[in-house]
Coordinates of C-alpha atoms in Angstrom, one line a residue:
M4 CA -47.8 -20.6 -126.6
A5 CA -47.0 -20.5 -122.9
L6 CA -46.8 -24.3 -123.0
F7 CA -44.1 -24.2 -125.7
R8 CA -42.1 -21.6 -123.8
L9 CA -42.2 -23.7 -120.7
F10 CA -40.3 -26.5 -122.5
S11 CA -38.1 -24.4 -124.6
T12 CA -36.7 -22.0 -121.9
K13 CA -33.8 -23.1 -119.8
Q14 CA -33.8 -22.5 -116.1
V15 CA -31.9 -19.4 -115.0
A16 CA -30.2 -19.2 -111.6
N17 CA -31.2 -16.3 -109.4
S18 CA -27.5 -15.1 -109.4
D19 CA -27.6 -14.7 -113.2
V20 CA -30.6 -12.3 -113.1
V21 CA -29.6 -8.7 -113.0
P22 CA -32.4 -6.3 -112.0
V23 CA -32.9 -3.4 -114.4
A24 CA -34.8 -0.3 -113.5
T25 CA -37.4 0.6 -116.2
D26 CA -40.3 3.0 -116.5
S27 CA -43.4 1.0 -115.8
Q28 CA -45.2 2.5 -118.8
D29 CA -42.5 1.1 -121.1
V30 CA -43.0 -2.5 -119.8
E31 CA -45.7 -4.4 -121.5
N32 CA -47.0 -7.9 -121.0
E33 CA -47.6 -10.5 -123.7
N34 CA -50.7 -8.8 -124.9
N35 CA -48.9 -5.4 -125.4
V36 CA -50.9 -3.9 -122.5
P37 CA -48.8 -1.7 -120.2
L38 CA -48.4 -3.5 -116.8
D39 CA -49.7 -0.5 -114.8
K40 CA -52.8 -0.4 -117.0
E41 CA -53.2 -4.2 -116.5
K42 CA -53.2 -3.7 -112.7
E43 CA -55.8 -1.0 -113.1
D44 CA -58.1 -3.4 -115.0
E45 CA -57.7 -6.2 -112.5
G46 CA -61.0 -7.0 -110.9
K47 CA -62.9 -5.2 -113.7
Q48 CA -64.9 -7.3 -116.1
K49 CA -63.6 -7.2 -119.7
I50 CA -66.6 -6.6 -121.9
I51 CA -66.6 -7.3 -125.6
T52 CA -69.2 -5.8 -127.7
I53 CA -70.0 -7.0 -131.2
K54 CA -72.0 -4.8 -133.5
W55 CA -73.9 -6.7 -136.1
G56 CA -76.8 -5.9 -138.3
T57 CA -77.5 -2.3 -139.2
G58 CA -77.7 -0.9 -135.7
M59 CA -81.0 0.6 -136.7
P60 CA -84.6 0.0 -135.7
I61 CA -85.1 -2.7 -138.4
D62 CA -82.8 -5.0 -136.3
V63 CA -85.6 -5.2 -133.7
I64 CA -87.9 -6.8 -136.2
F65 CA -85.2 -9.3 -137.3
N66 CA -84.6 -10.2 -133.6
F67 CA -88.3 -10.7 -133.0
I68 CA -88.7 -12.9 -136.1
H69 CA -85.8 -15.1 -135.1
K70 CA -86.7 -15.2 -131.4
N71 CA -87.2 -18.8 -130.2
F72 CA -90.6 -19.3 -128.6
E73 CA -90.2 -23.0 -128.2
E74 CA -89.7 -23.0 -124.4
E75 CA -92.7 -20.7 -124.0
G76 CA -94.8 -23.0 -126.1
F77 CA -93.7 -26.0 -124.1
Q78 CA -94.5 -24.4 -120.8
D79 CA -97.9 -23.2 -122.1
A80 CA -98.8 -26.7 -123.2
L81 CA -98.0 -28.0 -119.7
V82 CA -100.4 -25.4 -118.2
N83 CA -103.1 -25.5 -120.8
S84 CA -103.1 -28.2 -123.5
D85 CA -106.1 -26.9 -125.4
I86 CA -105.4 -26.3 -129.1
S87 CA -107.5 -23.2 -129.1
Y88 CA -105.2 -21.8 -126.5
R89 CA -102.2 -22.4 -128.8
D90 CA -104.0 -20.8 -131.7
A91 CA -104.8 -17.7 -129.5
K92 CA -101.2 -17.5 -128.4
E93 CA -100.0 -17.7 -132.1
K94 CA -102.3 -14.8 -132.9
I95 CA -100.9 -12.8 -130.1
I96 CA -97.3 -13.4 -131.3
R97 CA -98.4 -12.4 -134.9
N98 CA -100.1 -9.3 -133.5
D99 CA -97.0 -8.4 -131.6
L100 CA -95.0 -8.5 -134.8
E101 CA -97.6 -6.4 -136.6
M102 CA -97.5 -3.8 -133.8
L103 CA -93.7 -3.9 -134.0
F104 CA -93.9 -3.1 -137.7
R105 CA -96.1 -0.1 -137.0
R106 CA -93.8 1.2 -134.2
I107 CA -90.7 0.8 -136.3
I108 CA -92.3 2.5 -139.4
L109 CA -93.3 5.4 -137.2
C110 CA -89.7 5.6 -135.9
Y111 CA -88.3 5.7 -139.4
K112 CA -90.8 8.3 -140.6
K113 CA -89.9 10.5 -137.6
N114 CA -86.2 10.0 -138.5
I115 CA -86.8 10.9 -142.1
R116 CA -88.6 14.1 -141.1
E117 CA -85.6 15.0 -138.8
V118 CA -83.1 14.3 -141.6
D119 CA -85.1 16.4 -144.0
V120 CA -84.9 19.4 -141.6
K121 CA -81.2 18.9 -141.2
I122 CA -80.7 18.7 -144.9
G123 CA -82.5 22.0 -145.3
N124 CA -80.4 23.6 -142.6
A125 CA -77.2 22.2 -144.2
R126 CA -78.1 23.5 -147.6
L127 CA -78.7 27.0 -146.2
A128 CA -75.3 26.8 -144.5
L129 CA -73.8 25.6 -147.8
A130 CA -72.5 22.5 -146.1
L131 CA -72.6 20.2 -149.1
G132 CA -70.7 17.4 -147.5
S133 CA -73.2 17.2 -144.7
V134 CA -76.0 17.3 -147.2
S135 CA -74.6 14.3 -149.0
N136 CA -74.2 12.3 -145.8
L137 CA -77.7 13.2 -144.7
E138 CA -79.2 12.3 -148.1
A139 CA -77.4 8.9 -147.9
L140 CA -78.9 8.4 -144.4
R141 CA -82.3 9.3 -145.7
E142 CA -82.0 6.7 -148.5
T143 CA -81.0 4.1 -146.0
Y144 CA -84.2 4.9 -144.0
E145 CA -86.3 4.7 -147.1
E146 CA -84.7 1.3 -148.0
H147 CA -85.5 0.0 -144.6
L148 CA -89.1 1.2 -144.9
Q149 CA -89.3 -0.6 -148.2
E150 CA -87.9 -3.8 -146.6
I151 CA -90.5 -3.6 -143.8
S152 CA -93.3 -3.2 -146.3
E153 CA -92.1 -6.4 -148.1
M154 CA -91.9 -8.1 -144.7
Q155 CA -95.5 -7.1 -144.0
E156 CA -96.6 -8.6 -147.4
Q157 CA -94.7 -11.8 -146.6
L158 CA -96.4 -12.1 -143.2
D159 CA -99.8 -11.5 -144.8
A160 CA -99.0 -14.4 -147.3
N161 CA -97.8 -16.6 -144.4
D162 CA -94.3 -16.9 -145.8
P163 CA -92.3 -19.3 -143.7
K164 CA -89.4 -16.7 -143.5
M165 CA -91.7 -14.4 -141.5
T166 CA -93.4 -17.0 -139.3
T167 CA -90.4 -18.7 -137.7
M168 CA -91.3 -17.4 -134.2
I169 CA -94.8 -18.9 -134.6
E170 CA -93.4 -22.2 -135.8
S171 CA -91.0 -22.4 -132.9
Y172 CA -93.9 -21.7 -130.5
R173 CA -96.0 -24.4 -132.2
R174 CA -93.1 -26.9 -132.0
G175 CA -92.6 -26.2 -128.3
F176 CA -96.4 -26.6 -127.7
L177 CA -96.4 -29.9 -129.5
K178 CA -93.4 -31.1 -127.4
G179 CA -95.3 -30.1 -124.3
I180 CA -98.4 -32.1 -125.4
T181 CA -96.1 -35.0 -126.1
A182 CA -94.6 -34.7 -122.6
L183 CA -98.0 -34.6 -121.0
T184 CA -99.2 -37.6 -123.0
Q185 CA -96.0 -39.6 -122.2
N186 CA -96.4 -38.7 -118.5
F187 CA -100.1 -39.9 -118.6
I188 CA -99.1 -43.2 -120.3
N189 CA -96.3 -43.8 -117.8
N190 CA -98.6 -43.2 -114.8
N191 CA -101.3 -45.5 -116.1
E192 CA -98.9 -48.3 -116.8
K193 CA -97.9 -48.6 -113.2

């Protein structure tokens, strides 16, 4: 937009400009931010946060499942190219996910117990609006527990949706083996 304004505005001589006294809080820049506020923010980083997912513990599981272990697999292959090492590392990744399931389940069960206590207290206080909100939260926790249970079953069945982190590790490991092999061939051809 500034580019278009550059070409569309005509030059104004300094003698044509009349200074006008204004309150600095009334003056805003192009982004509708008061100028004095903009000066305060100079030098500070502007941080943008984006909330995605549920914002609850189940998101930790989703993040782990979608974590890319390719670089780690590649580096491991360069250090130790034995396939049994790769298999052991894949078991470790799988066990980490299973332990994550257990920890998140315990967290949700604790949260459900706390919500149940709050529901009881809200009922005693006849705060029916609060009871409804707490019951909705409890249902959400129970839905998440059900989803985690389904995820555990999928992992036990080796469903590809639940093993993406293992596949990414395997892919990286194979790339590392390929790099080692290519390096060996190149060194022997000389």
